[in-house]
mmCIF file of C-alpha atoms in Angstrom:
data_model
loop_
_atom_site.group_PDB
_atom_site.id
_atom_site.type_symbol
_atom_site.label_atom_id
_atom_site.label_comp_id
_atom_site.label_asym_id
_atom_site.label_seq_id
_atom_site.Cartn_x
_atom_site.Cartn_y
_atom_site.Cartn_z
ATOM 1 C CA MET A 1 9.652 -8.662 -50.551
ATOM 2 C CA ASN A 2 8.436 -12.137 -49.640
ATOM 3 C CA HIS A 3 5.167 -12.308 -47.744
ATOM 4 C CA THR A 4 3.835 -15.262 -45.840
ATOM 5 C CA ASN A 5 0.826 -15.978 -43.756
ATOM 6 C CA THR A 6 2.516 -18.710 -41.762
ATOM 7 C CA LEU A 7 2.924 -17.800 -38.179
ATOM 8 C CA LYS A 8 6.049 -19.111 -36.366
ATOM 9 C CA LYS A 9 5.714 -21.114 -33.157
ATOM 10 C CA VAL A 10 6.887 -19.220 -30.096
ATOM 11 C CA ALA A 11 9.107 -21.160 -27.721
ATOM 12 C CA ILE A 12 9.969 -20.408 -24.150
ATOM 13 C CA VAL A 13 13.691 -21.044 -24.047
ATOM 14 C CA GLY A 14 14.818 -19.670 -20.688
ATOM 15 C CA TYR A 15 13.939 -17.808 -17.481
ATOM 16 C CA ASN A 16 15.554 -16.086 -14.628
ATOM 17 C CA ARG A 17 14.825 -13.859 -11.727
ATOM 18 C CA ILE A 18 16.312 -12.528 -8.557
ATOM 19 C CA PRO A 19 14.828 -13.474 -5.169
ATOM 20 C CA PHE A 20 11.824 -11.411 -4.283
ATOM 21 C CA ALA A 21 12.114 -9.251 -1.107
ATOM 22 C CA ARG A 22 9.587 -7.663 1.075
ATOM 23 C CA ALA A 23 9.697 -3.841 0.688
ATOM 24 C CA ASN A 24 12.236 -2.088 2.886
ATOM 25 C CA THR A 25 14.284 -5.192 3.659
ATOM 26 C CA ALA A 26 17.125 -6.597 1.503
ATOM 27 C CA TYR A 27 16.762 -4.261 -1.496
ATOM 28 C CA THR A 28 16.255 -0.973 0.277
ATOM 29 C CA GLU A 29 19.427 0.530 -1.221
ATOM 30 C CA VAL A 30 18.860 -0.594 -4.855
ATOM 31 C CA GLY A 31 16.354 0.395 -7.423
ATOM 32 C CA ASN A 32 14.642 -0.770 -10.570
ATOM 33 C CA GLN A 33 17.720 -0.564 -12.786
ATOM 34 C CA GLN A 34 19.977 -2.598 -10.533
ATOM 35 C CA MET A 35 17.357 -5.324 -9.992
ATOM 36 C CA MET A 36 16.358 -5.666 -13.634
ATOM 37 C CA THR A 37 19.961 -5.629 -14.712
ATOM 38 C CA ALA A 38 20.755 -8.420 -12.233
ATOM 39 C CA ALA A 39 17.887 -10.548 -13.550
ATOM 40 C CA LEU A 40 18.985 -10.008 -17.112
ATOM 41 C CA ASP A 41 22.709 -10.705 -16.322
ATOM 42 C CA GLY A 42 21.654 -14.006 -14.793
ATOM 43 C CA LEU A 43 19.718 -14.916 -17.958
ATOM 44 C CA VAL A 44 22.647 -13.889 -20.164
ATOM 45 C CA THR A 45 25.067 -16.018 -18.137
ATOM 46 C CA GLN A 46 22.805 -19.090 -17.850
ATOM 47 C CA TYR A 47 21.979 -19.235 -21.577
ATOM 48 C CA ASN A 48 25.316 -18.119 -23.043
ATOM 49 C CA LEU A 49 24.001 -14.869 -24.489
ATOM 50 C CA LYS A 50 27.090 -12.777 -23.862
ATOM 51 C CA GLY A 51 27.722 -10.576 -26.885
ATOM 52 C CA LYS A 52 24.585 -11.835 -28.635
ATOM 53 C CA LEU A 53 22.261 -9.461 -30.559
ATOM 54 C CA ILE A 54 18.761 -10.090 -29.305
ATOM 55 C CA GLY A 55 15.736 -9.049 -31.439
ATOM 56 C CA GLU A 56 14.260 -6.937 -28.693
ATOM 57 C CA VAL A 57 13.982 -6.648 -24.948
ATOM 58 C CA ALA A 58 10.582 -5.484 -23.585
ATOM 59 C CA GLY A 59 9.351 -4.931 -20.087
ATOM 60 C CA GLY A 60 8.915 -2.248 -17.491
ATOM 61 C CA ALA A 61 7.925 -1.241 -13.982
ATOM 62 C CA VAL A 62 4.605 -0.187 -12.552
ATOM 63 C CA ILE A 63 6.282 2.266 -10.201
ATOM 64 C CA LYS A 64 9.349 4.170 -11.416
ATOM 65 C CA HIS A 65 11.239 7.461 -11.077
ATOM 66 C CA THR A 66 11.755 9.917 -13.897
ATOM 67 C CA TYR A 67 15.328 8.689 -14.115
ATOM 68 C CA ASP A 68 13.982 5.267 -14.934
ATOM 69 C CA ASN A 69 12.699 6.509 -18.246
ATOM 70 C CA ASN A 70 13.826 4.191 -21.038
ATOM 71 C CA LEU A 71 14.355 1.718 -18.264
ATOM 72 C CA MET A 72 14.725 -1.512 -20.234
ATOM 73 C CA ARG A 73 17.179 -0.010 -22.761
ATOM 74 C CA GLU A 74 19.353 1.330 -19.941
ATOM 75 C CA CYS A 75 19.380 -2.073 -18.299
ATOM 76 C CA VAL A 76 20.345 -3.794 -21.589
ATOM 77 C CA LEU A 77 23.264 -1.332 -21.878
ATOM 78 C CA GLN A 78 24.458 -2.468 -18.447
ATOM 79 C CA THR A 79 24.598 -6.131 -19.417
ATOM 80 C CA THR A 80 26.959 -8.009 -21.737
ATOM 81 C CA LEU A 81 24.280 -8.320 -24.428
ATOM 82 C CA ASP A 82 25.287 -6.750 -27.775
ATOM 83 C CA PRO A 83 24.604 -3.053 -27.179
ATOM 84 C CA ALA A 84 22.754 -2.877 -30.504
ATOM 85 C CA THR A 85 19.919 -4.849 -28.823
ATOM 86 C CA PRO A 86 16.851 -2.591 -28.866
ATOM 87 C CA ALA A 87 14.507 -2.301 -25.914
ATOM 88 C CA CYS A 88 11.190 -0.729 -24.954
ATOM 89 C CA ASP A 89 9.193 -0.053 -21.808
ATOM 90 C CA LEU A 90 5.593 -1.367 -21.333
ATOM 91 C CA GLN A 91 3.306 -1.001 -18.372
ATOM 92 C CA GLN A 92 -0.091 -2.525 -17.517
ATOM 93 C CA ALA A 93 -0.041 -2.741 -13.730
ATOM 94 C CA CYS A 94 0.358 -6.330 -12.417
ATOM 95 C CA ASP A 95 -0.086 -7.675 -15.992
ATOM 96 C CA THR A 96 3.190 -5.901 -17.133
ATOM 97 C CA GLY A 97 5.418 -8.988 -17.152
ATOM 98 C CA ILE A 98 3.015 -11.283 -19.077
ATOM 99 C CA GLU A 99 1.913 -8.518 -21.485
ATOM 100 C CA SER A 100 5.577 -7.940 -22.287
ATOM 101 C CA ALA A 101 5.870 -11.645 -23.101
ATOM 102 C CA ILE A 102 2.856 -11.381 -25.366
ATOM 103 C CA TYR A 103 4.427 -8.374 -27.132
ATOM 104 C CA ILE A 104 7.690 -10.289 -27.795
ATOM 105 C CA ALA A 105 5.827 -13.459 -28.734
ATOM 106 C CA ASN A 106 3.738 -11.641 -31.281
ATOM 107 C CA LYS A 107 6.861 -10.205 -32.974
ATOM 108 C CA ILE A 108 8.375 -13.680 -33.087
ATOM 109 C CA ALA A 109 5.227 -15.228 -34.458
ATOM 110 C CA LEU A 110 5.102 -12.625 -37.209
ATOM 111 C CA GLY A 111 8.719 -13.184 -38.102
ATOM 112 C CA GLN A 112 9.781 -9.603 -37.160
ATOM 113 C CA ILE A 113 12.345 -10.931 -34.734
ATOM 114 C CA GLU A 114 13.822 -14.373 -34.008
ATOM 115 C CA CYS A 115 14.257 -14.006 -30.278
ATOM 116 C CA GLY A 116 13.465 -11.627 -27.470
ATOM 117 C CA ILE A 117 13.462 -11.132 -23.743
ATOM 118 C CA ALA A 118 10.377 -10.040 -21.744
ATOM 119 C CA GLY A 119 10.812 -8.805 -18.201
ATOM 120 C CA GLY A 120 9.491 -6.777 -15.328
ATOM 121 C CA VAL A 121 10.705 -5.154 -12.173
ATOM 122 C CA ASP A 122 9.365 -3.133 -9.300
ATOM 123 C CA SER A 123 10.851 -1.466 -6.283
ATOM 124 C CA ILE A 124 8.497 -0.392 -3.517
ATOM 125 C CA SER A 125 11.427 0.456 -1.323
ATOM 126 C CA ASP A 126 12.574 3.086 -3.815
ATOM 127 C CA ILE A 127 9.146 4.550 -4.377
ATOM 128 C CA PRO A 128 9.073 8.022 -5.959
ATOM 129 C CA MET A 129 7.842 10.763 -3.633
ATOM 130 C CA ALA A 130 6.665 14.112 -4.917
ATOM 131 C CA VAL A 131 6.744 17.556 -3.292
ATOM 132 C CA SER A 132 3.707 19.695 -2.582
ATOM 133 C CA ASP A 133 2.336 21.871 -5.406
ATOM 134 C CA LYS A 134 3.233 25.006 -3.416
ATOM 135 C CA LEU A 135 6.861 23.908 -2.909
ATOM 136 C CA ARG A 136 7.156 22.904 -6.609
ATOM 137 C CA ARG A 137 5.935 26.361 -7.737
ATOM 138 C CA ILE A 138 8.322 28.116 -5.364
ATOM 139 C CA LEU A 139 11.279 26.010 -6.591
ATOM 140 C CA LEU A 140 10.361 26.888 -10.251
ATOM 141 C CA HIS A 141 10.323 30.537 -9.322
ATOM 142 C CA VAL A 142 13.735 30.186 -7.598
ATOM 143 C CA ARG A 143 15.170 28.474 -10.689
ATOM 144 C CA ASN A 144 13.961 31.314 -12.886
ATOM 145 C CA ALA A 145 14.976 34.104 -10.547
ATOM 146 C CA LYS A 146 17.533 36.547 -11.971
ATOM 147 C CA SER A 147 19.322 37.433 -8.749
ATOM 148 C CA ILE A 148 20.293 35.959 -5.330
ATOM 149 C CA THR A 149 17.973 38.535 -3.686
ATOM 150 C CA GLU A 150 15.041 37.383 -5.727
ATOM 151 C CA LYS A 151 15.835 33.717 -5.033
ATOM 152 C CA ILE A 152 15.901 34.389 -1.216
ATOM 153 C CA LYS A 153 12.586 36.180 -1.495
ATOM 154 C CA PHE A 154 10.989 33.020 -2.862
ATOM 155 C CA PHE A 155 12.763 30.670 -0.423
ATOM 156 C CA LEU A 156 11.352 32.761 2.498
ATOM 157 C CA LYS A 157 7.846 31.764 1.355
ATOM 158 C CA ILE A 158 8.490 28.136 2.215
ATOM 159 C CA ARG A 159 6.682 26.933 5.409
ATOM 160 C CA PRO A 160 7.561 23.717 7.323
ATOM 161 C CA GLY A 161 4.341 22.071 6.074
ATOM 162 C CA ASP A 162 5.369 22.587 2.476
ATOM 163 C CA LEU A 163 8.386 20.243 2.990
ATOM 164 C CA ALA A 164 6.294 17.170 3.703
ATOM 165 C CA PRO A 165 6.683 14.698 0.794
ATOM 166 C CA LEU A 166 3.675 13.392 -1.103
ATOM 167 C CA VAL A 167 3.731 9.618 -0.833
ATOM 168 C CA PRO A 168 1.912 7.806 -3.694
ATOM 169 C CA LYS A 169 -1.273 6.156 -2.574
ATOM 170 C CA ASN A 170 -1.903 2.509 -3.250
ATOM 171 C CA GLU A 171 -5.501 2.901 -4.341
ATOM 172 C CA GLU A 172 -7.778 2.812 -7.399
ATOM 173 C CA VAL A 173 -8.237 6.268 -8.819
ATOM 174 C CA GLN A 174 -11.926 5.579 -9.768
ATOM 175 C CA THR A 175 -12.950 4.462 -6.243
ATOM 176 C CA GLY A 176 -10.323 5.584 -3.750
ATOM 177 C CA LEU A 177 -10.131 2.052 -2.440
ATOM 178 C CA SER A 178 -6.980 -0.007 -2.234
ATOM 179 C CA MET A 179 -6.818 -3.450 -3.834
ATOM 180 C CA GLY A 180 -7.136 -4.869 -0.346
ATOM 181 C CA GLY A 181 -10.186 -2.741 0.306
ATOM 182 C CA HIS A 182 -11.795 -3.984 -2.894
ATOM 183 C CA THR A 183 -10.899 -7.567 -2.106
ATOM 184 C CA GLU A 184 -12.528 -7.315 1.336
ATOM 185 C CA ILE A 185 -15.693 -6.472 -0.533
ATOM 186 C CA THR A 186 -15.024 -9.466 -2.846
ATOM 187 C CA ALA A 187 -14.636 -11.779 0.173
ATOM 188 C CA LYS A 188 -17.890 -10.632 1.739
ATOM 189 C CA HIS A 189 -19.854 -10.638 -1.521
ATOM 190 C CA TYR A 190 -18.778 -14.149 -2.514
ATOM 191 C CA LYS A 191 -18.742 -15.420 1.086
ATOM 192 C CA ILE A 192 -15.048 -16.399 1.191
ATOM 193 C CA SER A 193 -14.218 -17.268 4.846
ATOM 194 C CA ARG A 194 -11.123 -16.327 6.793
ATOM 195 C CA GLU A 195 -10.438 -19.974 7.435
ATOM 196 C CA ASP A 196 -10.491 -20.837 3.708
ATOM 197 C CA GLN A 197 -8.156 -17.889 2.963
ATOM 198 C CA ASP A 198 -5.687 -18.923 5.670
ATOM 199 C CA ASN A 199 -5.753 -22.558 4.462
ATOM 200 C CA PHE A 200 -5.076 -21.451 0.927
ATOM 201 C CA ALA A 201 -2.213 -19.151 1.980
ATOM 202 C CA LEU A 202 -0.624 -21.858 4.080
ATOM 203 C CA LYS A 203 -0.621 -24.260 1.165
ATOM 204 C CA SER A 204 1.128 -21.696 -0.984
ATOM 205 C CA HIS A 205 3.927 -21.359 1.589
ATOM 206 C CA LEU A 206 4.245 -25.132 2.113
ATOM 207 C CA ASN A 207 4.312 -25.876 -1.608
ATOM 208 C CA MET A 208 6.972 -23.270 -2.326
ATOM 209 C CA ALA A 209 9.090 -24.341 0.659
ATOM 210 C CA LYS A 210 9.055 -27.939 -0.565
ATOM 211 C CA ALA A 211 9.918 -26.731 -4.108
ATOM 212 C CA TYR A 212 12.973 -24.910 -2.735
ATOM 213 C CA ASP A 213 13.984 -27.982 -0.688
ATOM 214 C CA ASP A 214 13.592 -30.158 -3.794
ATOM 215 C CA GLY A 215 15.891 -27.856 -5.839
ATOM 216 C CA PHE A 216 13.173 -26.831 -8.283
ATOM 217 C CA PHE A 217 14.252 -23.170 -8.222
ATOM 218 C CA ASP A 218 17.979 -23.854 -8.380
ATOM 219 C CA ASP A 219 18.344 -22.900 -12.026
ATOM 220 C CA MET A 220 15.668 -20.224 -11.944
ATOM 221 C CA ILE A 221 17.072 -17.643 -9.524
ATOM 222 C CA THR A 222 20.217 -15.517 -9.427
ATOM 223 C CA PRO A 223 21.249 -14.600 -5.857
ATOM 224 C CA PHE A 224 21.241 -10.844 -5.356
ATOM 225 C CA ASN A 225 22.140 -8.399 -2.592
ATOM 226 C CA GLY A 226 22.515 -11.124 0.043
ATOM 227 C CA LEU A 227 19.418 -13.111 -0.795
ATOM 228 C CA ASP A 228 19.317 -16.512 -2.474
ATOM 229 C CA ARG A 229 15.578 -17.105 -1.985
ATOM 230 C CA ASP A 230 12.377 -15.115 -1.469
ATOM 231 C CA ASN A 231 12.383 -13.627 1.961
ATOM 232 C CA ASN A 232 8.616 -13.550 2.328
ATOM 233 C CA LEU A 233 8.505 -17.386 2.303
ATOM 234 C CA ARG A 234 7.534 -18.822 5.636
ATOM 235 C CA LYS A 235 8.476 -22.453 5.811
ATOM 236 C CA ASP A 236 7.317 -22.684 9.441
ATOM 237 C CA SER A 237 3.909 -21.103 8.824
ATOM 238 C CA THR A 238 0.933 -22.815 10.475
ATOM 239 C CA LEU A 239 -2.828 -22.231 10.552
ATOM 240 C CA GLU A 240 -2.490 -21.209 14.194
ATOM 241 C CA LYS A 241 0.023 -18.469 13.391
ATOM 242 C CA LEU A 242 -2.115 -17.223 10.536
ATOM 243 C CA ALA A 243 -5.236 -17.221 12.715
ATOM 244 C CA ARG A 244 -3.557 -14.829 15.144
ATOM 245 C CA LEU A 245 -3.009 -12.084 12.559
ATOM 246 C CA LYS A 246 -5.279 -9.116 12.699
ATOM 247 C CA PRO A 247 -7.346 -7.884 9.725
ATOM 248 C CA ALA A 248 -5.311 -5.532 7.554
ATOM 249 C CA PHE A 249 -7.890 -3.559 5.691
ATOM 250 C CA ASP A 250 -11.308 -3.757 7.371
ATOM 251 C CA LYS A 251 -10.064 -3.681 10.989
ATOM 252 C CA ILE A 252 -13.417 -4.577 12.507
ATOM 253 C CA ASN A 253 -15.145 -7.111 10.146
ATOM 254 C CA GLY A 254 -12.321 -7.918 7.782
ATOM 255 C CA THR A 255 -10.935 -11.347 6.839
ATOM 256 C CA LEU A 256 -7.901 -10.233 4.850
ATOM 257 C CA THR A 257 -4.683 -10.217 6.821
ATOM 258 C CA ALA A 258 -0.973 -9.821 6.165
ATOM 259 C CA GLY A 259 -0.859 -13.602 5.990
ATOM 260 C CA ASN A 260 -3.418 -14.173 3.278
ATOM 261 C CA SER A 261 -2.546 -11.125 1.212
ATOM 262 C CA THR A 262 0.629 -10.335 -0.738
ATOM 263 C CA PRO A 263 2.932 -7.753 0.822
ATOM 264 C CA LEU A 264 4.551 -4.832 -0.978
ATOM 265 C CA THR A 265 7.592 -6.325 -2.640
ATOM 266 C CA ASP A 266 10.787 -5.585 -4.615
ATOM 267 C CA GLY A 267 12.064 -7.889 -7.395
ATOM 268 C CA ALA A 268 12.753 -8.542 -11.098
ATOM 269 C CA SER A 269 12.223 -11.401 -13.531
ATOM 270 C CA CYS A 270 12.680 -12.162 -17.189
ATOM 271 C CA VAL A 271 12.058 -14.910 -19.787
ATOM 272 C CA LEU A 272 13.737 -15.683 -23.074
ATOM 273 C CA LEU A 273 11.490 -16.361 -26.026
ATOM 274 C CA ALA A 274 12.481 -17.494 -29.529
ATOM 275 C CA SER A 275 11.541 -19.204 -32.745
ATOM 276 C CA GLU A 276 12.255 -22.914 -32.933
ATOM 277 C CA GLU A 277 14.984 -22.193 -35.580
ATOM 278 C CA TRP A 278 16.826 -19.699 -33.431
ATOM 279 C CA ALA A 279 16.673 -21.915 -30.325
ATOM 280 C CA LYS A 280 18.130 -24.917 -32.265
ATOM 281 C CA GLU A 281 20.821 -22.793 -33.846
ATOM 282 C CA GLN A 282 21.913 -21.634 -30.382
ATOM 283 C CA GLY A 283 21.765 -25.139 -28.942
ATOM 284 C CA LEU A 284 19.116 -24.100 -26.393
ATOM 285 C CA PRO A 285 16.247 -26.255 -25.147
ATOM 286 C CA ILE A 286 12.679 -25.619 -26.063
ATOM 287 C CA LEU A 287 10.894 -25.838 -22.708
ATOM 288 C CA ALA A 288 7.361 -25.149 -23.943
ATOM 289 C CA TYR A 289 5.396 -22.984 -26.387
ATOM 290 C CA ILE A 290 3.075 -19.939 -25.851
ATOM 291 C CA THR A 291 -0.039 -20.828 -27.901
ATOM 292 C CA PHE A 292 -2.882 -18.478 -26.777
ATOM 293 C CA ALA A 293 -3.189 -15.270 -24.744
ATOM 294 C CA GLU A 294 -6.061 -13.033 -23.941
ATOM 295 C CA ILE A 295 -6.609 -9.760 -22.075
ATOM 296 C CA ALA A 296 -9.900 -8.496 -20.593
ATOM 297 C CA ALA A 297 -11.275 -5.708 -18.505
ATOM 298 C CA ILE A 298 -14.267 -5.406 -16.173
ATOM 299 C CA GLU A 299 -16.511 -2.710 -14.743
ATOM 300 C CA TYR A 300 -15.554 -2.384 -11.111
ATOM 301 C CA VAL A 301 -16.729 1.068 -9.987
ATOM 302 C CA LYS A 302 -20.383 0.104 -9.597
ATOM 303 C CA ASN A 303 -19.466 -3.507 -8.827
ATOM 304 C CA GLN A 304 -16.567 -2.954 -6.437
ATOM 305 C CA GLN A 305 -16.402 -6.583 -5.555
ATOM 306 C CA ASN A 306 -15.179 -7.507 -9.010
ATOM 307 C CA LEU A 307 -12.002 -5.423 -9.277
ATOM 308 C CA LEU A 308 -9.624 -8.375 -9.572
ATOM 309 C CA LEU A 309 -11.950 -10.782 -11.411
ATOM 310 C CA ALA A 310 -11.379 -9.671 -15.008
ATOM 311 C CA PRO A 311 -9.338 -12.854 -15.746
ATOM 312 C CA LEU A 312 -12.664 -14.785 -15.575
ATOM 313 C CA PHE A 313 -13.645 -13.154 -18.904
ATOM 314 C CA ALA A 314 -10.142 -13.507 -20.413
ATOM 315 C CA VAL A 315 -10.050 -17.248 -19.607
ATOM 316 C CA SER A 316 -13.570 -17.818 -21.017
ATOM 317 C CA ASN A 317 -12.724 -15.972 -24.228
ATOM 318 C CA MET A 318 -9.364 -17.725 -24.577
ATOM 319 C CA LEU A 319 -10.823 -21.180 -24.102
ATOM 320 C CA ASP A 320 -13.417 -20.514 -26.780
ATOM 321 C CA LYS A 321 -10.654 -19.496 -29.241
ATOM 322 C CA ALA A 322 -8.566 -22.476 -28.299
ATOM 323 C CA GLY A 323 -11.385 -24.971 -28.435
ATOM 324 C CA LEU A 324 -10.682 -26.140 -24.905
ATOM 325 C CA THR A 325 -12.470 -26.558 -21.633
ATOM 326 C CA LEU A 326 -11.233 -25.402 -18.269
ATOM 327 C CA GLN A 327 -10.496 -29.028 -17.318
ATOM 328 C CA ASP A 328 -8.097 -29.617 -20.266
ATOM 329 C CA PHE A 329 -4.991 -28.591 -18.361
ATOM 330 C CA ASP A 330 -2.232 -30.347 -16.459
ATOM 331 C CA TYR A 331 -1.323 -27.275 -14.408
ATOM 332 C CA TYR A 332 -2.901 -23.949 -13.435
ATOM 333 C CA GLU A 333 -1.014 -20.935 -12.319
ATOM 334 C CA ILE A 334 -3.364 -18.286 -10.799
ATOM 335 C CA HIS A 335 -1.614 -15.193 -9.425
ATOM 336 C CA GLU A 336 -2.322 -14.961 -5.707
ATOM 337 C CA ALA A 337 -2.757 -11.254 -5.114
ATOM 338 C CA PHE A 338 -5.008 -12.270 -2.298
ATOM 339 C CA ALA A 339 -6.245 -15.690 -1.242
ATOM 340 C CA ALA A 340 -9.806 -14.345 -1.341
ATOM 341 C CA GLN A 341 -9.412 -13.250 -5.005
ATOM 342 C CA VAL A 342 -8.293 -16.748 -6.125
ATOM 343 C CA LEU A 343 -10.990 -18.500 -4.078
ATOM 344 C CA ALA A 344 -13.637 -16.197 -5.509
ATOM 345 C CA THR A 345 -12.420 -17.047 -9.046
ATOM 346 C CA LEU A 346 -12.665 -20.783 -8.348
ATOM 347 C CA LYS A 347 -16.105 -20.405 -6.698
ATOM 348 C CA ILE A 348 -17.493 -18.473 -9.749
ATOM 349 C CA TRP A 349 -16.114 -21.035 -12.140
ATOM 350 C CA GLU A 350 -17.969 -23.746 -10.234
ATOM 351 C CA SER A 351 -21.269 -21.929 -9.702
ATOM 352 C CA PRO A 352 -23.847 -21.469 -12.523
ATOM 353 C CA GLU A 353 -25.638 -18.758 -10.411
ATOM 354 C CA LEU A 354 -22.420 -16.758 -9.823
ATOM 355 C CA SER A 355 -21.267 -17.170 -13.375
ATOM 356 C CA THR A 356 -24.506 -15.734 -14.630
ATOM 357 C CA GLN A 357 -24.415 -13.001 -12.012
ATOM 358 C CA ILE A 358 -20.975 -11.735 -13.028
ATOM 359 C CA GLY A 359 -21.901 -11.826 -16.698
ATOM 360 C CA LEU A 360 -20.213 -14.950 -18.020
ATOM 361 C CA SER A 361 -21.925 -16.739 -20.878
ATOM 362 C CA LYS A 362 -21.399 -20.146 -19.365
ATOM 363 C CA THR A 363 -20.133 -21.980 -16.316
ATOM 364 C CA LEU A 364 -16.593 -23.321 -16.802
ATOM 365 C CA GLY A 365 -16.683 -25.798 -13.941
ATOM 366 C CA ALA A 366 -14.321 -26.940 -11.230
ATOM 367 C CA ILE A 367 -10.629 -27.643 -11.645
ATOM 368 C CA ASP A 368 -8.449 -30.168 -9.839
ATOM 369 C CA ARG A 369 -7.005 -28.000 -7.117
ATOM 370 C CA GLU A 370 -4.055 -30.395 -6.689
ATOM 371 C CA LYS A 371 -2.907 -28.993 -10.088
ATOM 372 C CA LEU A 372 -3.134 -25.413 -8.932
ATOM 373 C CA ASN A 373 -0.013 -23.372 -8.012
ATOM 374 C CA VAL A 374 1.793 -26.631 -7.258
ATOM 375 C CA LYS A 375 5.116 -24.917 -6.455
ATOM 376 C CA GLY A 376 3.540 -22.121 -4.469
ATOM 377 C CA SER A 377 2.737 -18.713 -5.881
ATOM 378 C CA SER A 378 2.526 -15.084 -4.966
ATOM 379 C CA LEU A 379 1.339 -15.429 -1.388
ATOM 380 C CA ALA A 380 4.606 -17.242 -0.673
ATOM 381 C CA ALA A 381 7.041 -15.619 -3.116
ATOM 382 C CA ALA A 382 5.351 -12.172 -2.752
ATOM 383 C CA HIS A 383 4.508 -9.827 -5.611
ATOM 384 C CA PRO A 384 6.746 -7.195 -7.178
ATOM 385 C CA PHE A 385 3.998 -5.998 -9.515
ATOM 386 C CA ALA A 386 5.685 -6.101 -12.967
ATOM 387 C CA ALA A 387 7.917 -9.110 -12.111
ATOM 388 C CA THR A 388 5.193 -11.568 -11.292
ATOM 389 C CA GLY A 389 4.393 -12.477 -14.838
ATOM 390 C CA GLY A 390 7.919 -13.541 -15.615
ATOM 391 C CA ARG A 391 8.043 -15.693 -12.494
ATOM 392 C CA ILE A 392 4.829 -17.448 -13.326
ATOM 393 C CA ILE A 393 5.728 -18.075 -17.012
ATOM 394 C CA GLY A 394 9.108 -19.510 -15.918
ATOM 395 C CA VAL A 395 7.468 -21.870 -13.430
ATOM 396 C CA MET A 396 4.864 -23.060 -15.851
ATOM 397 C CA ALA A 397 7.430 -23.679 -18.629
ATOM 398 C CA LYS A 398 9.648 -25.663 -16.293
ATOM 399 C CA LEU A 399 6.776 -27.770 -14.975
ATOM 400 C CA LEU A 400 5.690 -28.751 -18.492
ATOM 401 C CA ASN A 401 9.255 -29.369 -19.576
ATOM 402 C CA GLU A 402 9.916 -31.703 -16.637
ATOM 403 C CA LYS A 403 6.651 -33.530 -17.346
ATOM 404 C CA GLY A 404 7.595 -33.827 -20.978
ATOM 405 C CA SER A 405 4.188 -32.905 -22.310
ATOM 406 C CA GLY A 406 1.014 -31.172 -21.349
ATOM 407 C CA ARG A 407 -0.768 -27.934 -21.147
ATOM 408 C CA GLY A 408 -0.844 -25.066 -18.610
ATOM 409 C CA LEU A 409 -3.162 -22.116 -17.965
ATOM 410 C CA ILE A 410 -1.887 -18.882 -16.489
ATOM 411 C CA SER A 411 -4.141 -16.152 -15.059
ATOM 412 C CA ILE A 412 -3.059 -12.796 -13.641
ATOM 413 C CA CYS A 413 -5.342 -10.061 -12.296
ATOM 414 C CA ALA A 414 -4.412 -6.395 -12.273
ATOM 415 C CA ALA A 415 -5.369 -2.948 -11.063
ATOM 416 C CA GLY A 416 -8.001 -1.065 -13.042
ATOM 417 C CA GLY A 417 -10.158 -4.096 -13.347
ATOM 418 C CA GLN A 418 -7.979 -5.864 -15.892
ATOM 419 C CA GLY A 419 -6.641 -9.337 -16.304
ATOM 420 C CA VAL A 420 -4.451 -11.364 -18.679
ATOM 421 C CA THR A 421 -4.348 -15.083 -19.398
ATOM 422 C CA MET A 422 -2.130 -17.392 -21.366
ATOM 423 C CA ILE A 423 -1.908 -21.015 -22.510
ATOM 424 C CA ILE A 424 1.475 -22.732 -22.528
ATOM 425 C CA GLU A 425 1.944 -26.145 -24.106
ATOM 426 C CA LYS A 426 4.651 -28.777 -24.415
#
């Protein structure tokens, strides 16, 4: 067996997604498998992958039913990829899409595979709902009963209240607070004003609306279920309209609203990664390269204001390893879970006092905000948890490919006080 210590460069070759839809709108009647399959099919068609054997497909969903087990493999089998293409499910909350890309990229870098697809999908419209413990126990007894009489005896124990479904709660297990609840604390602690949040949200919508009008997304999105663009996008949004919205989490003193926070969302995305050799053999363009990635976690139970700020540490560690400063980038893509969370990140980067307070070893400094989320981001497109990473990687790769050179930084926060970052270069 030949051994080599040479790592292969990992190229971003393609991208695709379906339009993102606010929960309980366009995708109410479809689930994770249909959405992920549609995103993969679009990628297969666009990059002439029909019948091709891909090294591996990796991805997953943050929220899925038991029948979504082995989700990515089932989706592969519904596409025209060679059915011998292996697949696996991964999950790390909102980091799922980009962590899947890191997983595939590492296999390519090590020479284990020549190409792979990373993806992510989430359906909030098709959210799993459990039954009460009492009803579950009764149904188990019914299933094991030996006679009709015995089954009826157990059925008669059911009361109307037992039939109420248990809807999953959108909250952190360790604190009982939702992400929005935590981010309200973030906004207050770091003094992020409602006006600044609304201004930031408006810019996201206007940037994305212009990108659509300019045709930037034309080769990035496969129409699905009646949508050809994200239905959360508000081209006609104004500061006056945003200012009229009521607080969504802290009803009395809150600054987070439906306008400066991402809504619950359905959608799917994927990216095609490959070695340079495979891309050239297939006649596919090399859009950019993944060069560094970093994951970090943060304590957020005692410091509840910091739930979504773990990327601060991931970025700092990654820059040290890359020998770069925060200012050495042509574009920045920071996932906009909430306007307040992005603004807090920027404020901490700029402030020696806040950098020390949160535990960073140094102050990274300010960035040129005109290079940040230049095509709009999650506040405009919305945020199907596991699908956001693929959307952002695709946008960054296209930006760098169109520019012809340069470097981009990606930062995504996630539940559980975690965050993942990546450097992409052309």
